[in-house]
């Protein structure tokens, strides 16, 4: 994103240029959350196998919370004086990652791939927290709250992938396809 996102006005106590940096940062978070929401629904619709119902039912509360997170981020963008770009075209043209690559698959295969998705999202939230913390504690706080929930969701996913000895079946995977194979398909 190379456009100038400096708003005409922003919240008291933040310079307009700094608000523009926050808006750009939050826009990427919004894209990631919208993408995650759709990915989670995709998993929900395409999971099969003996763990189907457990995973199917585990995913819906994650979908709902991720949608709430996206709404919170979009509202923060607006409060800062920006425009939240929530269209599919904006998401696809501005994202730095590929679409989720697993179709109809075993529950454990989907969870293996989803573990990598959560890792990417969580790493990018941590980087955003660091940047936001230099400008605005309210935005930083919003992102920290979301980080806690995202880490908990990844823990739920990893509980299905971890051995009793503490080894994560997807520990050596670098792609969703590798993680799906390591997870169980």
CSV table of C-alpha atoms in Angstrom, one decimal:
chain,number,residue,atom,x,y,z
A,1,UNK,CA,0.0,0.0,0.0
A,2,UNK,CA,1.7,3.2,-1.2
A,3,UNK,CA,-1.1,5.7,-1.0
A,4,UNK,CA,-1.1,8.5,1.5
A,5,UNK,CA,-3.5,7.5,4.3
A,6,UNK,CA,-3.0,10.7,6.3
A,7,UNK,CA,-6.5,11.7,7.5
A,8,UNK,CA,-7.9,15.2,7.4
A,9,UNK,CA,-8.5,14.9,11.2
A,10,UNK,CA,-7.9,12.3,13.8
A,11,UNK,CA,-8.3,11.6,17.5
A,12,UNK,CA,-6.9,14.2,20.0
A,13,UNK,CA,-3.3,13.6,21.0
A,14,UNK,CA,-2.1,11.9,17.8
A,15,UNK,CA,-0.5,13.7,14.9
A,16,UNK,CA,-2.3,13.3,11.5
A,17,UNK,CA,0.8,11.7,9.9
A,18,UNK,CA,1.1,9.2,12.8
A,19,UNK,CA,-2.6,8.4,12.5
A,20,UNK,CA,-2.0,7.7,8.8
A,21,UNK,CA,0.6,5.1,9.7
A,22,UNK,CA,-1.8,3.5,12.2
A,23,UNK,CA,-4.5,3.5,9.6
A,24,UNK,CA,-2.2,1.6,7.1
A,25,UNK,CA,-1.2,-0.8,9.8
A,26,UNK,CA,-4.8,-1.4,10.8
A,27,UNK,CA,-5.9,-1.8,7.2
A,28,UNK,CA,-3.5,-4.8,6.9
A,29,UNK,CA,-4.9,-6.2,10.1
A,30,UNK,CA,-8.5,-5.8,8.7
A,31,UNK,CA,-7.5,-7.7,5.5
A,32,UNK,CA,-5.9,-10.4,7.6
A,33,UNK,CA,-8.9,-10.8,9.8
A,34,UNK,CA,-11.4,-10.8,6.9
A,35,UNK,CA,-9.3,-13.4,5.2
A,36,UNK,CA,-9.0,-15.5,8.4
A,37,UNK,CA,-12.8,-15.3,8.9
A,38,UNK,CA,-13.4,-16.7,5.3
A,39,UNK,CA,-10.6,-19.3,5.7
A,40,UNK,CA,-12.2,-20.6,9.0
A,41,UNK,CA,-15.6,-20.8,7.3
A,42,UNK,CA,-14.0,-22.7,4.4
A,43,UNK,CA,-12.5,-25.2,6.9
A,44,UNK,CA,-15.9,-25.5,8.6
A,45,UNK,CA,-17.6,-26.3,5.4
A,46,UNK,CA,-14.9,-28.7,4.0
A,47,UNK,CA,-13.8,-30.7,7.0
A,48,UNK,CA,-14.5,-34.5,6.9
A,49,UNK,CA,-13.4,-37.6,8.8
A,50,UNK,CA,-13.7,-39.0,12.3
A,51,UNK,CA,-13.0,-35.7,14.0
A,52,UNK,CA,-15.5,-33.8,11.8
A,53,UNK,CA,-18.0,-32.7,14.5
A,54,UNK,CA,-15.4,-31.7,17.0
A,55,UNK,CA,-13.6,-29.5,14.5
A,56,UNK,CA,-16.8,-28.3,12.8
A,57,UNK,CA,-18.1,-27.1,16.2
A,58,UNK,CA,-14.8,-25.7,17.4
A,59,UNK,CA,-14.5,-23.4,14.3
A,60,UNK,CA,-17.8,-21.5,14.5
A,61,UNK,CA,-16.9,-19.6,17.8
A,62,UNK,CA,-13.6,-18.7,16.2
A,63,UNK,CA,-15.4,-17.4,13.1
A,64,UNK,CA,-17.7,-15.2,15.2
A,65,UNK,CA,-14.8,-13.8,17.3
A,66,UNK,CA,-12.6,-13.0,14.3
A,67,UNK,CA,-15.6,-11.2,12.7
A,68,UNK,CA,-15.9,-9.1,15.9
A,69,UNK,CA,-12.1,-8.4,15.7
A,70,UNK,CA,-12.5,-7.2,12.1
A,71,UNK,CA,-15.3,-4.9,13.1
A,72,UNK,CA,-13.3,-3.5,16.0
A,73,UNK,CA,-10.3,-2.8,13.7
A,74,UNK,CA,-12.6,-1.2,11.1
A,75,UNK,CA,-14.1,1.1,13.7
A,76,UNK,CA,-10.7,2.1,15.0
A,77,UNK,CA,-9.7,3.0,11.5
A,78,UNK,CA,-12.8,5.2,11.2
A,79,UNK,CA,-12.2,6.8,14.6
A,80,UNK,CA,-8.6,7.7,13.5
A,81,UNK,CA,-10.2,9.5,10.5
A,82,UNK,CA,-9.5,6.8,7.9
A,83,UNK,CA,-11.6,4.7,5.6
A,84,UNK,CA,-11.8,1.0,6.3
A,85,UNK,CA,-11.5,-0.9,3.0
A,86,UNK,CA,-13.4,-4.1,3.5
A,87,UNK,CA,-14.2,-5.1,0.0
A,88,UNK,CA,-12.9,-8.4,-1.5
A,89,UNK,CA,-11.1,-6.5,-4.2
A,90,UNK,CA,-9.1,-4.4,-1.7
A,91,UNK,CA,-8.3,-7.5,0.3
A,92,UNK,CA,-7.0,-9.5,-2.7
A,93,UNK,CA,-5.0,-6.6,-4.2
A,94,UNK,CA,-3.4,-5.5,-0.9
A,95,UNK,CA,-2.6,-8.8,0.9
A,96,UNK,CA,0.8,-10.3,1.0
A,97,UNK,CA,-0.2,-14.0,1.3
A,98,UNK,CA,-1.9,-16.6,-0.9
A,99,UNK,CA,-5.3,-18.1,-0.6
A,100,UNK,CA,-5.8,-21.0,1.8
A,101,UNK,CA,-4.8,-24.1,-0.3
A,102,UNK,CA,-6.6,-27.0,1.3
A,103,UNK,CA,-10.0,-28.1,-0.1
A,104,UNK,CA,-12.1,-31.0,1.2
A,105,UNK,CA,-9.9,-32.8,3.7
A,106,UNK,CA,-9.6,-34.7,6.9
A,107,UNK,CA,-10.1,-32.7,10.0
A,108,UNK,CA,-6.6,-33.2,11.2
A,109,UNK,CA,-5.2,-32.2,7.8
A,110,UNK,CA,-7.2,-29.0,7.9
A,111,UNK,CA,-6.0,-28.3,11.5
A,112,UNK,CA,-2.4,-28.8,10.4
A,113,UNK,CA,-2.8,-26.2,7.7
A,114,UNK,CA,-4.8,-23.9,10.0
A,115,UNK,CA,-1.9,-24.0,12.5
A,116,UNK,CA,0.4,-22.4,9.9
A,117,UNK,CA,-2.3,-19.8,9.1
A,118,UNK,CA,-2.6,-18.9,12.7
A,119,UNK,CA,1.2,-18.7,13.0
A,120,UNK,CA,1.3,-16.2,10.2
A,121,UNK,CA,-1.5,-14.1,11.6
A,122,UNK,CA,-0.1,-14.1,15.1
A,123,UNK,CA,3.4,-13.1,13.9
A,124,UNK,CA,1.9,-10.2,11.9
A,125,UNK,CA,-0.2,-9.1,14.9
A,126,UNK,CA,2.9,-9.1,17.1
A,127,UNK,CA,4.7,-6.9,14.6
A,128,UNK,CA,1.7,-4.5,14.4
A,129,UNK,CA,1.6,-4.3,18.2
A,130,UNK,CA,5.2,-3.2,18.3
A,131,UNK,CA,4.6,-0.5,15.7
A,132,UNK,CA,1.3,0.7,17.2
A,133,UNK,CA,2.9,0.9,20.7
A,134,UNK,CA,5.2,3.6,19.4
A,135,UNK,CA,2.3,5.8,18.5
A,136,UNK,CA,-0.9,5.0,20.3
A,137,UNK,CA,-1.6,2.9,23.4
A,138,UNK,CA,-5.3,2.5,22.6
A,139,UNK,CA,-4.6,0.9,19.2
A,140,UNK,CA,-1.9,-1.2,20.9
A,141,UNK,CA,-4.3,-2.4,23.5
A,142,UNK,CA,-6.9,-3.4,20.9
A,143,UNK,CA,-4.3,-5.5,19.1
A,144,UNK,CA,-3.0,-7.1,22.3
A,145,UNK,CA,-6.6,-8.2,23.2
A,146,UNK,CA,-6.9,-9.7,19.8
A,147,UNK,CA,-3.6,-11.4,20.1
A,148,UNK,CA,-4.6,-13.2,23.2
A,149,UNK,CA,-7.7,-14.6,21.5
A,150,UNK,CA,-5.8,-15.6,18.4
A,151,UNK,CA,-3.2,-17.4,20.5
A,152,UNK,CA,-5.9,-19.3,22.3
A,153,UNK,CA,-7.5,-20.4,19.0
A,154,UNK,CA,-4.1,-21.7,17.8
A,155,UNK,CA,-3.8,-23.6,21.1
A,156,UNK,CA,-7.2,-25.2,20.5
A,157,UNK,CA,-6.0,-26.2,17.0
A,158,UNK,CA,-2.6,-27.4,18.2
A,159,UNK,CA,-4.2,-29.6,20.9
A,160,UNK,CA,-5.4,-31.9,18.1
A,161,UNK,CA,-1.9,-32.0,16.6
A,162,UNK,CA,0.3,-32.5,19.7
A,163,UNK,CA,1.4,-35.9,20.9
A,164,UNK,CA,1.3,-36.9,24.5
A,165,UNK,CA,5.1,-36.3,24.6
A,166,UNK,CA,4.6,-32.7,23.5
A,167,UNK,CA,5.7,-33.0,19.9
A,168,UNK,CA,3.7,-30.9,17.4
A,169,UNK,CA,3.1,-33.0,14.2
A,170,UNK,CA,3.3,-29.9,12.0
A,171,UNK,CA,6.5,-28.6,13.7
A,172,UNK,CA,8.7,-29.0,10.6
A,173,UNK,CA,6.1,-27.8,8.0
A,174,UNK,CA,6.7,-24.7,6.0
A,175,UNK,CA,3.6,-24.7,3.7
A,176,UNK,CA,-0.1,-25.5,4.3
A,177,UNK,CA,0.3,-28.6,2.1
A,178,UNK,CA,3.2,-29.9,4.2
A,179,UNK,CA,1.3,-29.1,7.4
A,180,UNK,CA,-1.8,-30.9,6.1
A,181,UNK,CA,0.2,-34.0,5.2
A,182,UNK,CA,2.0,-33.9,8.6
A,183,UNK,CA,-1.3,-33.3,10.4
A,184,UNK,CA,-3.0,-36.3,9.1
A,185,UNK,CA,-3.9,-36.7,5.5
